[in-house]
Amino acid sequence: MTDHVVEALPGIFRLIDLVGVLLNGVLGGIIARRKRFDLVGFAILAITSALGGGMLRDIMLQAGPPVALTDPLYLATALLGAVVAFLLPLGGRWWTRLYVVGDALVLGCWAATGATKALSEGLGLLPAVLLGVMTAVGGGMIRDVVVGDVPTIFGGNTLYATSAVFASLAAIGLADVGQNTVGMLVAIIVGAGLSIAARWRGWRLPDA
Amino acid sequence: MTDHVVEALPGIFRLIDLVGVLLNGVLGGIIARRKRFDLVGFAILAITSALGGGMLRDIMLQAGPPVALTDPLYLATALLGAVVAFLLPLGGRWWTRLYVVGDALVLGCWAATGATKALSEGLGLLPAVLLGVMTAVGGGMIRDVVVGDVPTIFGGNTLYATSAVFASLAAIGLADVGQNTVGMLVAIIVGAGLSIAARWRGWRLPDA
Amino acid sequence: MTDHVVEALPGIFRLIDLVGVLLNGVLGGIIARRKRFDLVGFAILAITSALGGGMLRDIMLQAGPPVALTDPLYLATALLGAVVAFLLPLGGRWWTRLYVVGDALVLGCWAATGATKALSEGLGLLPAVLLGVMTAVGGGMIRDVVVGDVPTIFGGNTLYATSAVFASLAAIGLADVGQNTVGMLVAIIVGAGLSIAARWRGWRLPDA
């Protein structure tokens, strides 16, 4: 890669991260609308969907308050998603396409963030993969439980958590040789590629 | 205010706090009775209802074990609530009136505690409001999820979390000018006034 | 006791601990099969069942990341349980007998671990009992909530959490006189004895 591209990457990762927060905030709001909740419900489901995974990771790592609370943009962006979902009747075909692509991109980004943060706190391979997956899928899982649904990642979906496992492994492998930035890029490509391919081809994990 | 009143305020706040723990412990027990749980269920629902919000706040803040575990009176008071609810068939009109007034008072007290604790740990305005609201309504929310109900604060109630938002904002504004004690007092008045007025007049948030 | 037995005890406790992780990992997998989840669901339910209680305890104690993440054997053993449950159609009479005995042994072991860890972090008697019980029954409780069931420990079972209360008290009493190893042994005997006797005789707590 040319130097210019490499220099631009951290900014691009930050953008993908915040777009992920916004899209998952909107998704929380859409679910709040479907359940006929009021503005408080919109706000709580937006925060849970968008930031719950990272909160769970940071609570586990015990290295200070969750980034979701210390980075001033996170809460504001998640709440913006709630407001957007409150004002606009999203949820149709165009929203779904936008969400699927955006969420696929952020899946690997969040998995890589969680996995490498776990490594830098001194945890081993298996816990790092767990925290990578938790960062990527934890928010949706908590949201599903809170509204009384069985989490979709438990079965019947198309390789969602599995994509996060492979993205985490890619990030861990490249962080291990000191290539964190490249690792993040590869994790995003692996996560997005695998989750979109699985959705397109209908790939599923076996059940027992 | 006269000096005597100002000196008495911290003791009064402590009393409101513990009355809140007791009343919400009883409420947890009443729900345990309705669900036909045994003594263990009474105890867990009392602890969750009465102390869950503060536990969630302290887990997020990561400044040591939750006050619910380090202050010797909290757990004992919550369990006393469970025992009261186990022995007495509460839940009638007089209980409801007592609970509504007591819970309205504690709403602002807990919101102010959570919001100012978040500020003193260095968090910003939005996270402080979130932790204020979480302290006030988090216990009931966790309890509802744990027994398989959709949390009532998500919709259909009368400005419960909204009152906690305004109480948090009042406490934050006055803490910002160094008036923590006055801030707590104003938060209690705002929280109780707004939540009782909303219940009395049937005010609700719009849904989408 | 002879010196040889005393020297062997820590190794035996470690074995009981890991057998408990394995059995509860398998149990999580059996529930995942019953709910028709895929491999991801098996893994998450195994981790939740086997390690959720200790995670909850360590998050409360805030003395570093959960042992479930820092001890390399825990996650691997829980996931091994998931794989076993995925490959073998367990759940029949022999499995139930094995699980009941194994889980009864680990109940007191986990309660003692949680209670004494709470004491060593400076907490009092009541919080120590709470964290002992939480370590023993918290994983099953979280798993039940996550899959949308009302936790069985809330009622209708046979003194499960109650056995953990008495095992915690035994461990606390003996830790108080400096006998941690004997305390763990007595806690295991008390927990296993009471929970198996209760199951055999159908003992239950009163409901209200």
XYZ file of C-alpha atoms in Angstrom:
624
model
C 0.000 0.000 0.000
C 1.132 3.547 -0.579
C 1.924 5.680 2.453
C -1.114 7.867 1.861
C -3.506 4.971 2.131
C -1.825 3.642 5.274
C -2.002 7.066 6.904
C -5.691 7.353 6.079
C -6.587 3.957 7.568
C -7.029 4.894 11.247
C -9.451 7.652 10.231
C -11.349 5.197 8.030
C -11.528 2.664 10.896
C -12.890 5.382 13.189
C -15.503 6.244 10.566
C -16.546 2.582 10.179
C -16.755 2.299 13.976
C -19.037 5.336 14.313
C -21.153 4.353 11.296
C -21.593 0.995 13.053
C -22.718 2.742 16.231
C -25.177 4.868 14.240
C -26.609 1.957 12.227
C -26.999 -0.259 15.299
C -28.538 2.667 17.187
C -31.079 3.009 14.364
C -31.676 -0.765 14.456
C -32.365 -0.584 18.202
C -34.862 2.190 17.494
C -36.548 0.172 14.740
C -37.019 -2.701 17.176
C -38.353 -0.245 19.772
C -40.915 0.972 17.207
C -41.918 -2.606 16.369
C -42.445 -3.261 20.114
C -44.381 0.059 20.461
C -41.978 1.447 23.081
C -41.760 5.171 23.848
C -38.748 7.497 23.512
C -37.075 6.013 26.602
C -37.345 2.551 25.080
C -35.880 3.884 21.812
C -32.937 5.392 23.696
C -32.210 2.304 25.810
C -32.452 -0.132 22.880
C -30.272 2.137 20.723
C -27.599 2.330 23.436
C -27.804 -1.409 24.091
C -27.617 -2.407 20.416
C -24.862 0.017 19.515
C -22.677 0.009 22.620
C -23.622 -3.071 24.668
C -20.944 -5.324 23.193
C -18.112 -2.909 23.919
C -19.508 -2.218 27.404
C -19.557 -5.955 28.156
C -15.973 -6.289 26.887
C -14.711 -3.368 28.968
C -16.530 -4.591 32.086
C -14.767 -7.939 31.626
C -11.350 -6.377 30.997
C -11.625 -4.141 34.079
C -9.256 -1.512 32.721
C -11.389 1.515 33.574
C -14.905 2.674 32.616
C -16.172 1.475 29.208
C -14.984 3.475 26.177
C -18.703 3.831 25.415
C -18.833 6.246 28.382
C -15.459 7.955 28.068
C -15.442 8.671 24.309
C -17.807 11.640 23.936
C -18.995 10.652 20.439
C -20.297 7.148 21.206
C -23.368 7.877 23.336
C -24.297 10.890 21.208
C -24.079 8.827 17.993
C -26.159 5.974 19.431
C -28.822 8.443 20.612
C -28.780 10.123 17.182
C -29.625 6.690 15.782
C -32.566 6.464 18.196
C -33.844 9.890 17.084
C -33.505 8.998 13.399
C -35.456 5.770 13.953
C -38.070 7.679 15.962
C -38.630 10.300 13.254
C -38.345 8.172 10.102
C -40.281 4.966 9.432
C -37.176 2.994 8.413
C -37.111 -0.757 8.056
C -37.876 -1.205 4.329
C -35.748 -2.747 1.584
C -33.293 0.134 1.201
C -32.673 0.370 4.922
C -32.094 -3.387 5.101
C -29.515 -3.266 2.279
C -27.710 -0.315 3.856
C -27.743 -1.954 7.284
C -26.493 -5.323 6.011
C -23.503 -3.769 4.247
C -22.673 -1.321 7.046
C -23.079 -3.934 9.760
C -20.925 -6.410 7.827
C -18.132 -3.812 7.697
C -18.361 -3.002 11.407
C -18.509 -6.685 12.426
C -14.817 -7.252 11.669
C -13.850 -3.813 12.960
C -15.430 -4.487 16.364
C -14.136 -8.076 16.529
C -10.583 -6.845 15.850
C -10.922 -4.045 18.429
C -12.119 -6.456 21.116
C -9.587 -9.167 20.377
C -6.544 -6.877 20.256
C -7.660 -4.977 23.376
C -7.899 -8.320 25.212
C -4.397 -9.257 24.027
C -2.975 -5.904 25.133
C -4.489 -6.512 28.595
C -2.471 -9.732 28.762
C -5.191 -12.297 28.006
C -4.552 -15.420 25.937
C -5.800 -16.527 22.517
C -9.117 -18.103 23.496
C -10.253 -15.225 25.761
C -9.173 -12.757 23.058
C -11.377 -14.494 20.480
C -14.236 -14.575 23.003
C -13.944 -10.835 23.696
C -13.630 -10.103 19.971
C -16.861 -11.991 19.271
C -18.500 -10.439 22.336
C -17.635 -6.918 21.137
C -19.121 -7.664 17.721
C -22.286 -9.557 18.679
C -22.800 -8.783 22.398
C -24.880 -5.642 21.907
C -27.428 -7.388 19.727
C -27.514 -10.345 22.120
C -28.192 -8.173 25.177
C -30.814 -6.205 23.239
C -32.608 -9.405 22.203
C -32.620 -10.691 25.803
C -33.829 -7.363 27.226
C -36.863 -7.228 24.908
C -37.693 -10.865 25.607
C -36.514 -12.463 22.352
C -34.148 -15.421 22.056
C -30.879 -14.001 20.670
C -30.700 -14.566 16.906
C -26.989 -15.381 17.089
C -27.838 -18.629 18.935
C -29.060 -20.253 15.724
C -30.893 -19.897 12.430
C -28.760 -16.982 11.240
C -26.075 -16.961 8.552
C -22.612 -17.265 10.120
C -22.829 -13.955 12.001
C -20.825 -14.864 15.119
C -18.727 -17.241 13.037
C -17.585 -14.332 10.856
C -16.604 -12.524 14.055
C -14.539 -15.556 15.137
C -12.549 -15.533 11.878
C -12.161 -11.737 11.944
C -10.847 -11.985 15.530
C -8.380 -14.711 14.509
C -7.136 -12.623 11.581
C -6.622 -9.585 13.815
C -4.878 -11.666 16.494
C -2.550 -13.302 13.959
C -1.474 -9.978 12.482
C -1.252 -8.208 15.858
C 1.073 -11.034 16.878
C 3.560 -9.941 14.210
C 3.124 -6.268 15.103
C 0.767 -5.412 12.227
C -2.213 -3.985 14.110
C -3.367 -1.656 11.340
C -3.143 -4.291 8.642
C -4.820 -6.712 11.072
C -7.785 -4.398 11.466
C -8.064 -4.026 7.675
C -7.883 -7.785 7.101
C -10.381 -8.399 9.922
C -12.863 -5.995 8.307
C -12.411 -7.685 4.913
C -12.710 -11.208 6.409
C -15.713 -10.286 8.586
C -17.576 -8.446 5.835
C -16.676 -10.928 3.114
C -17.677 -14.000 5.091
C -20.890 -12.541 6.565
C -22.105 -11.136 3.219
C -21.199 -14.346 1.367
C -22.988 -16.410 4.018
C -26.097 -14.251 3.774
C -26.038 -14.324 -0.030
C -25.536 -18.100 -0.299
C -27.609 -18.977 2.768
C -24.684 -20.665 4.557
C -25.506 -21.828 8.059
C -23.764 -23.639 10.874
C -24.926 -27.192 11.516
C -27.164 -27.758 14.504
C -26.790 -30.944 16.508
C -32.345 27.686 54.542
C -31.339 27.803 58.193
C -28.122 26.086 59.215
C -30.006 23.426 61.158
C -31.912 22.281 58.110
C -28.776 22.192 55.974
C -26.964 20.122 58.592
C -29.830 17.667 58.767
C -29.996 17.149 54.990
C -27.305 14.426 54.573
C -29.067 12.340 57.242
C -32.406 12.861 55.506
C -30.908 11.825 52.147
C -29.485 8.684 53.759
C -32.929 7.913 55.187
C -34.633 8.399 51.800
C -31.986 6.156 50.231
C -32.553 3.334 52.722
C -36.348 3.710 52.604
C -35.997 3.357 48.835
C -33.974 0.161 49.259
C -36.589 -1.207 51.675
C -39.591 -0.318 49.497
C -37.995 -1.724 46.354
C -36.965 -4.832 48.296
C -40.604 -5.282 49.309
C -41.690 -4.686 45.698
C -39.285 -7.404 44.529
C -40.822 -9.738 47.107
C -44.358 -8.873 45.986
C -43.419 -9.786 42.422
C -41.816 -13.018 43.713
C -45.113 -13.875 45.452
C -47.104 -13.136 42.293
C -44.788 -15.484 40.359
C -45.061 -18.138 43.143
C -41.300 -18.178 43.798
C -39.820 -19.529 47.047
C -37.689 -17.685 49.629
C -34.637 -17.743 47.359
C -36.650 -16.076 44.612
C -37.897 -13.474 47.121
C -34.317 -12.712 48.177
C -32.910 -12.469 44.645
C -35.755 -10.288 43.350
C -35.515 -8.024 46.419
C -31.764 -7.572 45.936
C -32.163 -7.022 42.190
C -35.003 -4.500 42.550
C -33.436 -2.569 45.414
C -29.737 -2.664 44.549
C -29.447 -3.674 40.876
C -29.310 -0.105 39.548
C -26.482 0.962 41.849
C -24.623 -2.296 41.167
C -24.858 -1.688 37.417
C -23.612 1.908 37.892
C -20.656 0.822 40.031
C -19.725 -1.999 37.653
C -19.644 0.596 34.843
C -17.640 3.124 36.865
C -15.044 0.510 37.887
C -14.000 2.342 41.047
C -14.108 -0.667 43.377
C -16.812 -3.156 44.430
C -20.422 -1.843 44.335
C -21.523 0.218 47.343
C -24.371 -2.309 47.570
C -21.735 -4.789 48.802
C -19.482 -2.523 50.859
C -22.139 -0.578 52.815
C -23.319 -3.052 55.479
C -26.882 -1.666 55.617
C -27.837 -2.103 51.954
C -28.030 -5.883 51.599
C -29.609 -6.256 55.038
C -32.287 -3.664 54.231
C -33.106 -5.249 50.867
C -33.405 -8.688 52.499
C -35.595 -7.180 55.239
C -37.890 -6.029 52.418
C -37.991 -9.612 51.097
C -38.917 -10.953 54.544
C -41.650 -8.325 55.000
C -43.135 -9.213 51.607
C -42.886 -12.923 52.446
C -44.720 -12.569 55.753
C -47.324 -9.936 54.855
C -49.696 -10.128 51.895
C -48.903 -6.581 50.724
C -49.926 -5.236 47.343
C -53.265 -3.559 48.127
C -54.277 0.089 47.823
C -52.419 1.369 50.903
C -49.214 -0.348 49.922
C -49.477 1.073 46.405
C -49.926 4.626 47.724
C -47.003 4.264 50.127
C -44.807 2.764 47.431
C -45.670 5.420 44.841
C -44.771 8.279 47.199
C -41.649 6.605 48.609
C -40.418 5.497 45.208
C -41.010 8.991 43.769
C -38.784 10.452 46.511
C -36.014 7.926 45.979
C -36.102 8.302 42.186
C -34.456 11.739 42.293
C -32.169 10.739 45.168
C -30.757 7.778 43.210
C -30.547 9.719 39.935
C -28.559 12.493 41.676
C -26.267 9.959 43.372
C -25.514 8.194 40.093
C -25.028 11.354 38.054
C -22.721 13.098 40.547
C -20.719 9.902 41.145
C -20.174 9.645 37.378
C -19.029 13.298 37.254
C -16.629 12.773 40.141
C -15.117 9.806 38.248
C -14.384 12.191 35.385
C -17.186 11.279 32.973
C -18.989 13.871 30.826
C -22.556 15.186 30.826
C -24.246 12.543 28.687
C -22.674 9.524 30.487
C -23.509 11.186 33.827
C -27.181 11.473 32.864
C -27.117 7.854 31.641
C -25.642 6.600 34.922
C -28.097 8.745 36.905
C -31.039 7.216 35.064
C -29.449 3.747 35.304
C -29.086 4.076 39.083
C -32.735 5.083 39.407
C -34.399 2.667 36.985
C -31.782 -0.066 36.389
C -32.824 -2.308 39.280
C -36.426 -2.516 38.138
C -35.297 -3.085 34.562
C -32.989 -5.978 35.474
C -35.708 -7.471 37.701
C -38.256 -7.322 34.881
C -35.841 -9.011 32.455
C -34.858 -11.710 34.959
C -38.477 -12.779 35.578
C -39.230 -12.744 31.844
C -41.247 -9.518 31.583
C -40.580 -6.673 29.166
C -39.246 -3.775 31.292
C -42.066 -1.337 32.053
C -39.749 1.652 31.613
C -39.570 0.889 27.859
C -43.075 2.236 27.324
C -46.635 2.632 28.585
C -45.586 4.090 31.935
C -45.862 7.672 33.137
C -42.567 9.528 32.662
C -40.629 7.342 35.094
C -37.212 7.353 33.383
C -37.945 10.871 32.088
C -38.243 12.130 35.673
C -34.860 10.545 36.374
C -33.375 12.389 33.367
C -34.547 15.761 34.705
C -33.486 14.926 38.270
C -30.017 13.981 36.945
C -29.773 17.223 34.993
C -30.750 19.266 38.080
C -28.125 17.497 40.206
C -25.462 17.919 37.510
C -26.213 21.623 37.078
C -25.947 22.333 40.794
C -22.922 20.057 41.321
C -21.263 22.070 38.557
C -21.464 25.195 40.746
C -20.319 23.268 43.837
C -23.777 22.881 45.388
C -23.960 19.086 45.771
C -26.290 19.083 48.775
C -28.701 21.575 47.256
C -28.457 19.626 44.006
C -29.556 16.438 45.739
C -32.495 18.287 47.338
C -33.584 19.837 44.039
C -33.171 16.480 42.247
C -35.454 14.799 44.802
C -38.059 17.566 44.411
C -37.844 17.511 40.601
C -37.937 13.711 40.423
C -40.783 13.294 42.883
C -42.786 16.266 41.578
C -42.548 15.242 37.948
C -43.176 11.535 38.470
C -46.155 12.084 40.793
C -47.622 14.775 38.534
C -47.203 12.487 35.519
C -48.916 9.607 37.309
C -51.720 11.861 38.531
C -52.368 13.494 35.146
C -51.583 10.397 33.079
C -48.744 12.096 31.182
C -46.884 9.801 28.816
C -44.056 10.061 26.329
C -45.050 9.827 22.667
C -44.350 6.572 20.907
C -43.270 6.667 17.268
C -6.319 -36.328 58.570
C -2.919 -37.644 57.542
C -0.504 -35.237 55.906
C -0.784 -37.028 52.572
C -4.503 -36.431 52.344
C -4.134 -32.768 53.310
C -1.445 -32.273 50.678
C -3.622 -33.888 48.021
C -6.656 -31.696 48.798
C -5.838 -28.615 46.674
C -5.358 -30.871 43.636
C -8.660 -32.599 44.368
C -10.453 -29.235 44.697
C -8.982 -28.147 41.358
C -10.240 -31.372 39.810
C -13.749 -30.900 41.236
C -13.714 -27.318 39.955
C -12.791 -28.360 36.408
C -15.187 -31.329 36.410
C -17.874 -28.796 37.399
C -16.917 -26.565 34.465
C -17.042 -29.561 32.102
C -20.389 -30.881 33.379
C -22.018 -27.462 33.295
C -20.542 -26.861 29.826
C -22.177 -30.115 28.699
C -25.444 -29.059 30.368
C -25.363 -25.762 28.481
C -24.882 -27.729 25.265
C -27.773 -30.071 26.103
C -30.035 -27.052 26.550
C -28.730 -25.608 23.250
C -29.680 -28.892 21.532
C -33.139 -28.840 23.100
C -33.607 -25.266 21.795
C -32.242 -26.303 18.355
C -29.391 -23.768 18.462
C -26.330 -24.079 16.238
C -22.664 -24.452 17.286
C -22.439 -20.785 18.325
C -25.429 -21.253 20.629
C -23.798 -24.402 22.056
C -20.589 -22.471 22.768
C -22.298 -19.448 24.342
C -24.614 -21.535 26.539
C -21.711 -23.757 27.627
C -19.604 -20.731 28.593
C -22.540 -19.062 30.347
C -23.555 -22.186 32.297
C -20.042 -23.166 33.297
C -18.355 -19.814 33.859
C -21.117 -17.193 34.210
C -21.300 -17.374 38.010
C -17.582 -16.831 38.504
C -17.582 -14.058 35.893
C -20.403 -12.274 37.711
C -18.529 -12.621 41.018
C -15.284 -11.266 39.578
C -17.052 -8.371 37.852
C -18.566 -7.466 41.240
C -15.272 -7.803 43.119
C -13.413 -5.635 40.578
C -10.029 -7.186 41.334
C -8.962 -7.702 37.721
C -10.388 -9.655 34.761
C -12.467 -12.762 35.646
C -10.491 -15.915 36.437
C -12.630 -17.504 33.714
C -10.568 -15.451 31.236
C -7.132 -15.556 32.882
C -6.959 -19.274 33.770
C -6.213 -20.974 30.428
C -8.076 -24.204 31.325
C -11.508 -22.716 32.063
C -12.674 -21.562 28.634
C -11.152 -24.634 26.948
C -12.933 -26.988 29.381
C -16.293 -25.238 28.960
C -15.963 -25.401 25.158
C -14.982 -29.086 25.404
C -18.311 -29.570 27.209
C -20.086 -27.853 24.302
C -18.371 -30.140 21.786
C -19.220 -33.275 23.811
C -22.877 -32.213 24.000
C -22.846 -31.417 20.265
C -21.458 -34.836 19.282
C -23.226 -37.101 21.779
C -26.974 -37.195 22.384
C -26.636 -36.935 26.169
C -29.534 -36.172 28.462
C -30.707 -39.675 29.423
C -30.802 -41.344 32.841
C -27.092 -42.045 33.173
C -26.145 -38.512 32.222
C -28.655 -37.126 34.725
C -27.226 -39.262 37.552
C -23.654 -38.278 36.680
C -24.594 -34.611 36.427
C -26.530 -34.570 39.701
C -23.620 -36.046 41.672
C -20.940 -33.972 39.938
C -22.931 -30.759 40.188
C -23.658 -31.400 43.886
C -19.913 -31.698 44.546
C -19.077 -28.526 42.645
C -21.882 -26.533 44.285
C -20.074 -26.314 47.622
C -16.683 -25.910 45.944
C -17.852 -22.866 43.995
C -19.772 -21.392 46.933
C -16.666 -21.656 49.127
C -14.453 -20.126 46.409
C -16.804 -17.171 45.962
C -17.371 -16.558 49.671
C -13.696 -16.707 50.677
C -12.637 -14.575 47.685
C -15.170 -11.941 48.796
C -13.788 -12.041 52.354
C -10.215 -11.697 51.121
C -11.278 -8.593 49.151
C -12.470 -7.101 52.442
C -16.237 -7.613 52.129
C -18.450 -8.532 55.095
C -20.423 -11.654 55.949
C -23.635 -10.960 54.031
C -21.912 -9.900 50.773
C -19.610 -12.934 51.098
C -22.588 -15.293 51.324
C -24.204 -13.492 48.365
C -21.065 -13.864 46.224
C -20.689 -17.498 47.309
C -24.238 -18.271 46.201
C -23.781 -16.184 43.046
C -20.645 -18.156 42.097
C -22.503 -21.443 42.573
C -25.857 -20.639 40.952
C -25.217 -17.493 38.865
C -24.166 -19.284 35.688
C -27.346 -21.352 35.523
C -29.417 -18.266 36.314
C -27.866 -16.173 33.529
C -28.220 -19.096 31.093
C -31.917 -19.490 31.940
C -32.542 -15.766 31.426
C -30.604 -15.661 28.151
C -32.642 -18.480 26.585
C -35.902 -16.939 27.810
C -36.715 -19.282 30.709
C -37.523 -18.215 34.267
C -34.495 -19.244 36.380
C -35.194 -22.557 38.113
C -33.461 -21.394 41.289
C -36.317 -18.900 41.882
C -38.650 -21.680 42.985
C -39.858 -25.239 42.526
C -36.390 -26.766 42.879
C -34.948 -28.714 45.794
C -32.844 -26.446 48.026
C -30.267 -25.714 45.337
C -29.373 -22.125 46.281
C -30.074 -22.960 49.929
C -27.345 -25.601 49.868
C -25.004 -22.932 48.480
C -25.939 -20.616 51.385
C -24.977 -23.254 53.968
C -21.810 -24.225 52.076
C -20.801 -20.532 51.995
C -21.457 -20.172 55.719
C -19.357 -23.264 56.461
C -16.468 -21.954 54.354
C -16.708 -18.490 55.945
C -16.747 -19.904 59.461
C -13.673 -22.022 58.894
C -11.823 -19.336 56.910
C -12.437 -17.077 59.895
C -10.290 -19.387 62.047
C -7.642 -19.703 59.321
C -8.768 -23.130 58.066
C -9.350 -22.388 54.380
C -8.562 -25.877 53.117
C -10.734 -27.604 55.718
C -13.408 -24.982 55.020
C -13.451 -25.888 51.336
C -13.714 -29.598 52.216
C -16.570 -29.011 54.670
C -18.328 -26.704 52.191
C -18.191 -29.425 49.521
C -19.562 -32.019 51.978
C -22.294 -29.664 53.252
C -23.263 -28.511 49.737
C -23.294 -32.002 48.230
C -24.931 -33.646 51.249
C -27.721 -31.102 51.556
C -28.472 -30.811 47.847
C -28.500 -34.577 47.269
C -30.585 -35.211 50.411
C -33.033 -32.499 49.329
C -33.372 -33.988 45.867
C -33.777 -37.530 47.255
C -36.379 -36.552 49.868
C -38.061 -33.874 47.769
C -37.338 -31.119 50.301
C -38.406 -27.668 49.162
C -38.407 -24.162 50.537
C -41.820 -22.767 51.459
C -43.377 -20.280 49.085
C -45.404 -17.421 50.494
